[in-house]
JSON list of C-alpha atoms and ligand atoms in Angstrom, two decimals:
[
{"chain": "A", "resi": 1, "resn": "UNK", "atom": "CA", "xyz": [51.47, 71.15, -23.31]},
{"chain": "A", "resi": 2, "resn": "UNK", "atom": "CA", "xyz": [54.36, 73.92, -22.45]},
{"chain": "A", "resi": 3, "resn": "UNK", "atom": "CA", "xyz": [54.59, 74.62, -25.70]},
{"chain": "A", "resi": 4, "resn": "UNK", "atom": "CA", "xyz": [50.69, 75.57, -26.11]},
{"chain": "A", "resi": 5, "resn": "UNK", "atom": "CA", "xyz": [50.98, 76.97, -23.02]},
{"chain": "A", "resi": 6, "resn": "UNK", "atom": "CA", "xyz": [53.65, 79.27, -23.92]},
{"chain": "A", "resi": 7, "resn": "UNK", "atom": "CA", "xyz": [52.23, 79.86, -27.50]},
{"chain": "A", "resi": 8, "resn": "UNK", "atom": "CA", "xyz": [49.11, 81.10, -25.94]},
{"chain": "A", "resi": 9, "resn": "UNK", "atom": "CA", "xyz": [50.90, 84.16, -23.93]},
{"chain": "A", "resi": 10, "resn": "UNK", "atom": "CA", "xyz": [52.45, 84.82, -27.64]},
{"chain": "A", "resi": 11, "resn": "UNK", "atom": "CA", "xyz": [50.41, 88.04, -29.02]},
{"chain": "A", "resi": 12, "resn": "UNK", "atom": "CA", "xyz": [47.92, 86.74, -31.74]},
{"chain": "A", "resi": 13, "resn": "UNK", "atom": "CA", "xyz": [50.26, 88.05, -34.47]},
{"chain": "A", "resi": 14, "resn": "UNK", "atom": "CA", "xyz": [53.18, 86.01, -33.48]},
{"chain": "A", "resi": 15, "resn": "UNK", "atom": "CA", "xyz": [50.93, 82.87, -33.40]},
{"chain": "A", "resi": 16, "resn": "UNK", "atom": "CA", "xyz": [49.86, 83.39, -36.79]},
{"chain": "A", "resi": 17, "resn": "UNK", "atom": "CA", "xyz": [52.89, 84.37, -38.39]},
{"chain": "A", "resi": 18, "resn": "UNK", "atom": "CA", "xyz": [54.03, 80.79, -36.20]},
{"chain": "A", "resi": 19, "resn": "UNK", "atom": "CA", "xyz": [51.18, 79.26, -38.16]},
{"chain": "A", "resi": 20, "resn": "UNK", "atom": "CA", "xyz": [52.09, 80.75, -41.67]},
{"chain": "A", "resi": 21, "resn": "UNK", "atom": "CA", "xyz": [55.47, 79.39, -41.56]},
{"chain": "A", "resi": 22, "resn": "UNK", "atom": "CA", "xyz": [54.56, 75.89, -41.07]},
{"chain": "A", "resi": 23, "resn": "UNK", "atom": "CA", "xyz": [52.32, 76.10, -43.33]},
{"chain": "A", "resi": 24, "resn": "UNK", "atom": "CA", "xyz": [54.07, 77.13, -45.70]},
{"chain": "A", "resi": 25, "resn": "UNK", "atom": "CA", "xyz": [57.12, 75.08, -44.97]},
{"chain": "A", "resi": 26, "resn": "UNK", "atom": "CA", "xyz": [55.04, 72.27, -45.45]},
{"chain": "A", "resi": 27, "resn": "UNK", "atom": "CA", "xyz": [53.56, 73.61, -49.13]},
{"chain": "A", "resi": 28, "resn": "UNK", "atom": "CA", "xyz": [50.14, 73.10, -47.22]},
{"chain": "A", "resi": 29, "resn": "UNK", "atom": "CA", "xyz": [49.70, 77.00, -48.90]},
{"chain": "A", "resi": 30, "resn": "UNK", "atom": "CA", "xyz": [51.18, 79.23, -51.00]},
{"chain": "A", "resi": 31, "resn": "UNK", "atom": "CA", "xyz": [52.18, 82.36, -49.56]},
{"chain": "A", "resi": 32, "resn": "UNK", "atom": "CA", "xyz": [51.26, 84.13, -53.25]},
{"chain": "A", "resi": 33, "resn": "UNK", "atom": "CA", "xyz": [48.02, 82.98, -53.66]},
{"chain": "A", "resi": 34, "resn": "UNK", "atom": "CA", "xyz": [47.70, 83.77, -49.77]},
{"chain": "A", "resi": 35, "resn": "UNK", "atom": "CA", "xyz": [48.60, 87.68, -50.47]},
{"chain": "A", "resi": 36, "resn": "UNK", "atom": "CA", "xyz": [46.40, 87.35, -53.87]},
{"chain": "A", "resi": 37, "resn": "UNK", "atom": "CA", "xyz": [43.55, 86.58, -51.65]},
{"chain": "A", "resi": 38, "resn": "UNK", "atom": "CA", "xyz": [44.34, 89.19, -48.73]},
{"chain": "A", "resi": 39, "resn": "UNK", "atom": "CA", "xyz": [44.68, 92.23, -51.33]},
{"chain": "A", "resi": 40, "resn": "UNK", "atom": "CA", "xyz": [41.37, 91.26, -53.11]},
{"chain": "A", "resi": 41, "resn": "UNK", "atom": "CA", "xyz": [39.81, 91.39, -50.06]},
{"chain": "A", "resi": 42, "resn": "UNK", "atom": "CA", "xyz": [41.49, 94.44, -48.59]},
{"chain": "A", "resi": 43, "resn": "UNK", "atom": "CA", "xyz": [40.66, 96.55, -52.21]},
{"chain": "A", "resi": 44, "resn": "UNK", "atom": "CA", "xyz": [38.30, 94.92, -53.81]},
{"chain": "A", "resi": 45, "resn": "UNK", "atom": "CA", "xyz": [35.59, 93.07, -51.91]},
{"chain": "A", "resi": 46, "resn": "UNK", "atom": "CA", "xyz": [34.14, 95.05, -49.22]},
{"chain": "A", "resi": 47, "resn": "UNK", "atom": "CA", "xyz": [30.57, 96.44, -48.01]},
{"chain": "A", "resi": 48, "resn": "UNK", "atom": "CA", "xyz": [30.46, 98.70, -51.46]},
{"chain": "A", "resi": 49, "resn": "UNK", "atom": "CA", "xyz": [29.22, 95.36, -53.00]},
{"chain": "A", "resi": 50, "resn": "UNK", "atom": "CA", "xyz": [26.65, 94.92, -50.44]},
{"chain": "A", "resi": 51, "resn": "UNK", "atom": "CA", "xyz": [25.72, 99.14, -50.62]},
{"chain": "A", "resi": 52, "resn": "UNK", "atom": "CA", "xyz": [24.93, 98.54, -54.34]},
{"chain": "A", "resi": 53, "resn": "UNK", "atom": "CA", "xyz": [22.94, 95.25, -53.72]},
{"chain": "A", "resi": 54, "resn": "UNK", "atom": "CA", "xyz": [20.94, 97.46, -51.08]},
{"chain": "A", "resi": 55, "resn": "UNK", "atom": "CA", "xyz": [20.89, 100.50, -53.63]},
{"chain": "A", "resi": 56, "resn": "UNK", "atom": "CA", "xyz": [19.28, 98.61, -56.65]},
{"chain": "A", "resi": 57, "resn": "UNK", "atom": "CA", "xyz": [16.53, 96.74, -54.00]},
{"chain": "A", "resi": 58, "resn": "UNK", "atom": "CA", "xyz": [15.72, 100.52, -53.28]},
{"chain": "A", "resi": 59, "resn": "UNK", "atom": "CA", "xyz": [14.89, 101.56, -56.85]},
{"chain": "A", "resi": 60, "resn": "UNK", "atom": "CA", "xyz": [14.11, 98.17, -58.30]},
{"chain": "A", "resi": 61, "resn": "UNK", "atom": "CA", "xyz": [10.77, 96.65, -56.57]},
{"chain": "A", "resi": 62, "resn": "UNK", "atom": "CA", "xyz": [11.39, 93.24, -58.46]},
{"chain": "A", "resi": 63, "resn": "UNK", "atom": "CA", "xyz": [15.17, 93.17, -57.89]},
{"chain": "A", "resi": 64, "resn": "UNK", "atom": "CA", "xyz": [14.30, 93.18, -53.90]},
{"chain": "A", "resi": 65, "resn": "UNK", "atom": "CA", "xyz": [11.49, 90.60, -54.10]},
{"chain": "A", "resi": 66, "resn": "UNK", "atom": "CA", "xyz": [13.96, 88.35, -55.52]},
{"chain": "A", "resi": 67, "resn": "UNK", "atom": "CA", "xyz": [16.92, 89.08, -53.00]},
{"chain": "A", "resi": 68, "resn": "UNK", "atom": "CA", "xyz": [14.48, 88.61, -50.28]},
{"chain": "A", "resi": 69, "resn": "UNK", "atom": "CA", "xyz": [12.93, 85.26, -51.86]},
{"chain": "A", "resi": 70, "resn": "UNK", "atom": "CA", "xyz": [16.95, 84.19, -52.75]},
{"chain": "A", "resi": 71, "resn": "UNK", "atom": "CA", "xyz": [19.66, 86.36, -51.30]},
{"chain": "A", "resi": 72, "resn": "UNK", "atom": "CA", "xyz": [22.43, 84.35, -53.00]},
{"chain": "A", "resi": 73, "resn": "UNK", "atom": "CA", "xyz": [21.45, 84.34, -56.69]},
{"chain": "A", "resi": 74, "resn": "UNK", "atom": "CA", "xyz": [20.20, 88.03, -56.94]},
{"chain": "A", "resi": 75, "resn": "UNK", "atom": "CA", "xyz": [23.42, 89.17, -55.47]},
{"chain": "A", "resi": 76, "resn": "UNK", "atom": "CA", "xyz": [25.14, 87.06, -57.84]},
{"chain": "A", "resi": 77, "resn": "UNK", "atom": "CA", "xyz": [23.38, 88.71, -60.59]},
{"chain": "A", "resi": 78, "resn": "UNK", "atom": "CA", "xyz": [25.70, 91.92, -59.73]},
{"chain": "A", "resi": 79, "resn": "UNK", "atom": "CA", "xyz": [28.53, 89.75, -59.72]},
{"chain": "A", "resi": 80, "resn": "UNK", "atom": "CA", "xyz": [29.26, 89.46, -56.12]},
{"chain": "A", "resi": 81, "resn": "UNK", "atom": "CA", "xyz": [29.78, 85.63, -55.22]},
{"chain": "A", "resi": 82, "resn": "UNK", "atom": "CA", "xyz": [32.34, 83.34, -53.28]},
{"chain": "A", "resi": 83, "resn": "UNK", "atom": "CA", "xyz": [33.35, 81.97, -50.06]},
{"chain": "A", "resi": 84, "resn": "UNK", "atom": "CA", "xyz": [31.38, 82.66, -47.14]},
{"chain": "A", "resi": 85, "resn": "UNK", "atom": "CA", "xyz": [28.92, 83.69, -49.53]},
{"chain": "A", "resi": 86, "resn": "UNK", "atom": "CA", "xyz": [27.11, 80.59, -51.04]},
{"chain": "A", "resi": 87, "resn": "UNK", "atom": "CA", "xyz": [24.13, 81.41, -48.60]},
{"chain": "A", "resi": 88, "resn": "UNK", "atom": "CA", "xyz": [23.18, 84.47, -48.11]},
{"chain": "A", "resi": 89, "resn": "UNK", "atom": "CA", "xyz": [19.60, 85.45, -46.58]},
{"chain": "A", "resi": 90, "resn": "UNK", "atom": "CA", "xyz": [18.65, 89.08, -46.67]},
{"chain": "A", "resi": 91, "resn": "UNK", "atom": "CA", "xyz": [16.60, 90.38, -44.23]},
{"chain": "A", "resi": 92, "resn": "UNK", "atom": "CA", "xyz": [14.84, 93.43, -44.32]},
{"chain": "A", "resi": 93, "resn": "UNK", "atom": "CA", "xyz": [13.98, 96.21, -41.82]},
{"chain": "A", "resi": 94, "resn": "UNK", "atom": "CA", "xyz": [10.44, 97.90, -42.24]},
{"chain": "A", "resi": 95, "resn": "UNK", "atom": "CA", "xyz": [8.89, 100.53, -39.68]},
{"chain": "A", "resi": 96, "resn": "UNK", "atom": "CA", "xyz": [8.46, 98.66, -36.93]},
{"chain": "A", "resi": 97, "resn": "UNK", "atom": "CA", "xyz": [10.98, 96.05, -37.08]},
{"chain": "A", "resi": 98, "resn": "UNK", "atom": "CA", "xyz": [14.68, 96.17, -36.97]},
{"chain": "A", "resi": 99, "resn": "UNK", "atom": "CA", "xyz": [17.45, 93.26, -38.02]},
{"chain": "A", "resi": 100, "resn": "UNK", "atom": "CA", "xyz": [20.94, 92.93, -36.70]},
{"chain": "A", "resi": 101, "resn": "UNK", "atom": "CA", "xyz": [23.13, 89.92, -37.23]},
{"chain": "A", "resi": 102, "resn": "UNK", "atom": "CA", "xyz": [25.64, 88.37, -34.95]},
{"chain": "A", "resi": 103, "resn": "UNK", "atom": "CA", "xyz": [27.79, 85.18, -34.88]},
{"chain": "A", "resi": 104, "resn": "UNK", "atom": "CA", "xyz": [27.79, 84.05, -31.28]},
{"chain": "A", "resi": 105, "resn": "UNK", "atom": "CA", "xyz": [30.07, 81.10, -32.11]},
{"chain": "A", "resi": 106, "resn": "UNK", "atom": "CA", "xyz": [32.84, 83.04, -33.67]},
{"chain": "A", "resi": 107, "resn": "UNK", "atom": "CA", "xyz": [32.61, 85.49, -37.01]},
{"chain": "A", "resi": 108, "resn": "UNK", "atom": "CA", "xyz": [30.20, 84.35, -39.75]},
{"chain": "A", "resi": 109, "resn": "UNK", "atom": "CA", "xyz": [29.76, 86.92, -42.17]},
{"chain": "A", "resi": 110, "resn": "UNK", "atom": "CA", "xyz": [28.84, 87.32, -45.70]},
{"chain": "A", "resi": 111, "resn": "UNK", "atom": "CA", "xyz": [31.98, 87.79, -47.49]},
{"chain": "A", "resi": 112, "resn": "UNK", "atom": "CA", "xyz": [31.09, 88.80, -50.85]},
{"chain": "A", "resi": 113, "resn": "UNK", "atom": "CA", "xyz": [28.99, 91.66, -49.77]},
{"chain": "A", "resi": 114, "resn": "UNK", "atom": "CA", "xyz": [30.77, 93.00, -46.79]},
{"chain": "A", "resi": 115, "resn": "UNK", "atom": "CA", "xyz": [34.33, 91.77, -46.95]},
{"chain": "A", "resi": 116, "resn": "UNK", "atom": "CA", "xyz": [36.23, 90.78, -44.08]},
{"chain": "A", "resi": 117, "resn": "UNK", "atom": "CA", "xyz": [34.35, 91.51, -40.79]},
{"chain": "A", "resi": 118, "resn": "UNK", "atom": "CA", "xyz": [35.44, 94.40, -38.18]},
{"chain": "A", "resi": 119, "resn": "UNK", "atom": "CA", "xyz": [36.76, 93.72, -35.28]},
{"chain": "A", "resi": 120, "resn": "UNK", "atom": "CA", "xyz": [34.08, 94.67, -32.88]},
{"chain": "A", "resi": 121, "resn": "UNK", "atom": "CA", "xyz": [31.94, 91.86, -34.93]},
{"chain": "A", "resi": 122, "resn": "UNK", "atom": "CA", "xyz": [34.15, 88.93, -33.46]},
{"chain": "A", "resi": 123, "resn": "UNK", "atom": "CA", "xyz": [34.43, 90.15, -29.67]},
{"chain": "A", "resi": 124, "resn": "UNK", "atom": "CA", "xyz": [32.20, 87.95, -27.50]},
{"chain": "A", "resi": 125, "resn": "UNK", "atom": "CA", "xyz": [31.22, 90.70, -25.97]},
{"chain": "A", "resi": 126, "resn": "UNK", "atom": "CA", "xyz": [29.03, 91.89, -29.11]},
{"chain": "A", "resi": 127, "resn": "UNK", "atom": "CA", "xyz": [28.51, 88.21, -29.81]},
{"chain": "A", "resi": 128, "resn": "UNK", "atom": "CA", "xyz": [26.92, 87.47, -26.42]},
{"chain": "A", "resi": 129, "resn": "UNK", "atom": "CA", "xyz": [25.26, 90.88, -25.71]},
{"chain": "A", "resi": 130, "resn": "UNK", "atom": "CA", "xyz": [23.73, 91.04, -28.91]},
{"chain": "A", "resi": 131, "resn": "UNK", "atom": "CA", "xyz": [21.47, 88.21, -28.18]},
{"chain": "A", "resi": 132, "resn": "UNK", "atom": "CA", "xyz": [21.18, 88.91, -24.51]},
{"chain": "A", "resi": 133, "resn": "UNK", "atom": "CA", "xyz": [20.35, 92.49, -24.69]},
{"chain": "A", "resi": 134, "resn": "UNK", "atom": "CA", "xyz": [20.13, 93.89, -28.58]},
{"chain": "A", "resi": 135, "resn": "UNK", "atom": "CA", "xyz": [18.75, 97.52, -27.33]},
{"chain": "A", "resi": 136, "resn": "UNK", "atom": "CA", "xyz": [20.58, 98.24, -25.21]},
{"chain": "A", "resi": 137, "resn": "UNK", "atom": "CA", "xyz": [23.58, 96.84, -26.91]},
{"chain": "A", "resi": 138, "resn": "UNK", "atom": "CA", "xyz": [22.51, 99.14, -30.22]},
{"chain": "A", "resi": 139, "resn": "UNK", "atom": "CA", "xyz": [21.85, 102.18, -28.08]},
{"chain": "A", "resi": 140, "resn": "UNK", "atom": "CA", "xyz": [25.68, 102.02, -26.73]},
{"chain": "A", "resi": 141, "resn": "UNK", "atom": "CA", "xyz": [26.85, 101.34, -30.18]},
{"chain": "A", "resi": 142, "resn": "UNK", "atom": "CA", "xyz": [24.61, 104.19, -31.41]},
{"chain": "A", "resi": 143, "resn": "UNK", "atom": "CA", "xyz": [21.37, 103.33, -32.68]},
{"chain": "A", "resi": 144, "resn": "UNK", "atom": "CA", "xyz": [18.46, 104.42, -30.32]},
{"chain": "A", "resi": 145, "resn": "UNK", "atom": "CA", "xyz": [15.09, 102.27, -31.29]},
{"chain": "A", "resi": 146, "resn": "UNK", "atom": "CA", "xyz": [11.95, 102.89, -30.28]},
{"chain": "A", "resi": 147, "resn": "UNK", "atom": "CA", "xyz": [10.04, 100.56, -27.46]},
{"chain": "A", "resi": 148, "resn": "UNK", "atom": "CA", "xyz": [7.53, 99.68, -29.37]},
{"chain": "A", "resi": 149, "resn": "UNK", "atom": "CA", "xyz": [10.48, 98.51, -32.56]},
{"chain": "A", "resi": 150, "resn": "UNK", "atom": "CA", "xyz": [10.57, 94.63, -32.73]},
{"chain": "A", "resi": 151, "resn": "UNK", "atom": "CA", "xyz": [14.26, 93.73, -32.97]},
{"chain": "A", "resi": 152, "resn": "UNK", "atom": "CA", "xyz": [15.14, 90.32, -34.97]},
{"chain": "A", "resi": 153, "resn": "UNK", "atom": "CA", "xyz": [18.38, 89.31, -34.38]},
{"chain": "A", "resi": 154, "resn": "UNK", "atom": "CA", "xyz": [20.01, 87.25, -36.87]},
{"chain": "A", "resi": 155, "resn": "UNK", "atom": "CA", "xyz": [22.39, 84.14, -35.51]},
{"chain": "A", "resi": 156, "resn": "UNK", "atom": "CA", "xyz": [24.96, 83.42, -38.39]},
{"chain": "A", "resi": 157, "resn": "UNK", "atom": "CA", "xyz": [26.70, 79.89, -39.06]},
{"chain": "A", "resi": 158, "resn": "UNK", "atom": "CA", "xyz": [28.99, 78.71, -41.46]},
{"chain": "A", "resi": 159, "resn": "UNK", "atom": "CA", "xyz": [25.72, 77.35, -43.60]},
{"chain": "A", "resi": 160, "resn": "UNK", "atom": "CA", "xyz": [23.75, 80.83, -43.34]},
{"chain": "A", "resi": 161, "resn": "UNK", "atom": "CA", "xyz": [25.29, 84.26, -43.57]},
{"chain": "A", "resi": 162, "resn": "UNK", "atom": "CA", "xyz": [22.72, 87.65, -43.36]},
{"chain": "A", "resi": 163, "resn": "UNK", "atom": "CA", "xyz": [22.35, 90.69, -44.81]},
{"chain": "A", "resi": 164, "resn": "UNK", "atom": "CA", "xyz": [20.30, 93.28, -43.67]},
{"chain": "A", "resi": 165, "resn": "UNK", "atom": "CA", "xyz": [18.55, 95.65, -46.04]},
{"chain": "A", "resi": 166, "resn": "UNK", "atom": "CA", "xyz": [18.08, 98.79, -44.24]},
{"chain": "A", "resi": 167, "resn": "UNK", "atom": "CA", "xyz": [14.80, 101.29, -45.06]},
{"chain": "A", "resi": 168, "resn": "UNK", "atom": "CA", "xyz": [15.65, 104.10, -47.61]},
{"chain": "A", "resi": 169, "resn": "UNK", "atom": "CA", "xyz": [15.60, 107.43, -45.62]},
{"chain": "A", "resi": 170, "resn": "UNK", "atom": "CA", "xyz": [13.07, 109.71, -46.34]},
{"chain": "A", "resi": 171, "resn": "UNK", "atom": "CA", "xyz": [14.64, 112.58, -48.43]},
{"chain": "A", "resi": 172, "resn": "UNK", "atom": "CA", "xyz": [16.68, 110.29, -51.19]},
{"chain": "A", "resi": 173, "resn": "UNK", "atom": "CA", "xyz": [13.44, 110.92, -53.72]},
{"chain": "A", "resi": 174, "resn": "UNK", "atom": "CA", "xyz": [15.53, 111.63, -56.20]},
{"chain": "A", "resi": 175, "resn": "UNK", "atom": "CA", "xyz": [19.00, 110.18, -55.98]},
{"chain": "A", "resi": 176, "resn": "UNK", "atom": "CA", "xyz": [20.02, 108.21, -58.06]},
{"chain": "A", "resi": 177, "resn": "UNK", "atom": "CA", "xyz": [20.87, 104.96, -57.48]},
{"chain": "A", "resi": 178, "resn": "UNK", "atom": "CA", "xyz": [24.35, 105.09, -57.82]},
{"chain": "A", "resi": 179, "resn": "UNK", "atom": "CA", "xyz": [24.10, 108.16, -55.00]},
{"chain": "A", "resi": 180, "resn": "UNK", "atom": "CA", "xyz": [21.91, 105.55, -52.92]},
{"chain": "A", "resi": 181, "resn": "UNK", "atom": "CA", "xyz": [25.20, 103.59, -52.73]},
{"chain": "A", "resi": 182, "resn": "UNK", "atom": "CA", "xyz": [27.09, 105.80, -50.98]},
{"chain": "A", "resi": 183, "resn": "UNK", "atom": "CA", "xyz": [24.99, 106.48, -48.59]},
{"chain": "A", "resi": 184, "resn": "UNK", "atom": "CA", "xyz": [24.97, 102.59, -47.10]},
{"chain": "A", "resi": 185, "resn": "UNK", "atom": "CA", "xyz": [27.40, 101.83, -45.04]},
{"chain": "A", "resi": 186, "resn": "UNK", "atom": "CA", "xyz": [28.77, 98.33, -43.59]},
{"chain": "A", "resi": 187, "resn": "UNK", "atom": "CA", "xyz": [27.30, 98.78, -40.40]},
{"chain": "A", "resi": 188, "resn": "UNK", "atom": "CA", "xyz": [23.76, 99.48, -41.46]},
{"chain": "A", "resi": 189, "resn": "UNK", "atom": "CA", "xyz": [24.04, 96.45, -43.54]},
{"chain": "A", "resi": 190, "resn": "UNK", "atom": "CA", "xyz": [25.08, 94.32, -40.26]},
{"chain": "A", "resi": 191, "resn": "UNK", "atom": "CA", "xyz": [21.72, 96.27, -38.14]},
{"chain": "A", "resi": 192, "resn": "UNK", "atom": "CA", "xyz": [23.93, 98.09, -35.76]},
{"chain": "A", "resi": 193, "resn": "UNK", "atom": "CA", "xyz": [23.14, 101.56, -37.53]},
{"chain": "A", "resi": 194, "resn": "UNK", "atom": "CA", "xyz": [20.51, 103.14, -39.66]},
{"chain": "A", "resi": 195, "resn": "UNK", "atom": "CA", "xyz": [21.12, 104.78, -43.63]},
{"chain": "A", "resi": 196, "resn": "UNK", "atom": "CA", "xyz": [20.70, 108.82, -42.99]},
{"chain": "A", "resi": 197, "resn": "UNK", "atom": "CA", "xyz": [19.75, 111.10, -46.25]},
{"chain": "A", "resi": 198, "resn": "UNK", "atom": "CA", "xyz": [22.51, 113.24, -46.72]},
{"chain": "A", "resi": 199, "resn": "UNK", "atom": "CA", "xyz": [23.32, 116.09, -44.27]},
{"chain": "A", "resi": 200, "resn": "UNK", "atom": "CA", "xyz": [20.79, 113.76, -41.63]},
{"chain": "A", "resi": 201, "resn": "UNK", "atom": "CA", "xyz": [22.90, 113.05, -38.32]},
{"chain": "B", "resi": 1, "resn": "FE", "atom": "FE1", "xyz": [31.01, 82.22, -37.08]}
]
């Protein structure tokens, strides 16, 4: 008991690096497969995935039926698959009704498509507000909705991670969709922001 006692006073870093080198010491994991892991998803696995998921649903009317009917196996199709991942359900936002997804047990998110998740996502603040009070919530964190907007909000578990696919702004007529991409950012894809056309606030 001291020692958990003590341990928990220890900042989180210390506790983890404490947890590494048991680990470790007992070959439970190896610390190169461990960094392998960390840079792949520091460099390459983050919300660009998800953007261009979002991006070929906006110009591709059959691609999006399908991610909507199975999330997991259309993103797959773009290569985008793995842990935290294996079930994905997109949801979609349409005039009138606006997703946001939360974990309020602790930090489910879909991996593949949005990397690892900020740290705003895992504060139980956000976890227990969001469900409590999502408009008000959004409106601190940026995002003013209408009344008369339905908000759908989204409780993630380790079986069922979300996506949401946020409404092409009006303007993007003629990007392509490779343009579309950039304009999607992580937190439109979680519901706590909107996609703006270029020079939009
Ligand atoms: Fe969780």
């Amino acid at each position: 008991m001291t020692f958990q006692t003590e341990a928990s006073r220890l900042p989180v870093e210390l506790r983890t690096e404490a947890l590494e080198s048991i680990l470790v010491e007992r070959n439970l994991v190896d610390t190169k497969v461990m960094d392998t892991y960390i840079k792949m998803y520091e460099q390459d696995i983050g919300p660009m995935n998800g953007a261009k998921v979002v991006a070929k649903a906006w110009v591709d009317s059959q691609y999006k039926a399908r991610l909507l009917e199975d999330g997991t196996g259309s993103i797959a199709e773009l290569g985008f698959k793995g842990p935290q991942g294996e079930h994905i359900v997109v949801v979609e936002n349409k005039p009138g009704t606006h997703n946001v997804i939360v974990c309020t047990l602790c930090s489910c998110y879909p991996w593949p498509v949005l990397g690892l998740p900020p740290t705003w996502y895992k504060d139980p603040a956000y976890r227990s507000r969001m469900v409590r009070e999502p408009r008000k919530l959004l409106s601190e964190m940026g995002l003013e909705l209408d009344e008369d907007v339905d908000i759908q909000v989204w409780d993630s578990s380790s079986e069922v991670r979300y996506l949401v696919l946020p409404e092409r702004p009006a303007g993007t007529e003629d990007m392509s969709e490779e343009e579309l991409a950039g304009l999607v950012t992580r937190d439109a894809m979680v519901g706590v922001a909107n996609v703006s056309a270029p020079g939009q606030a």
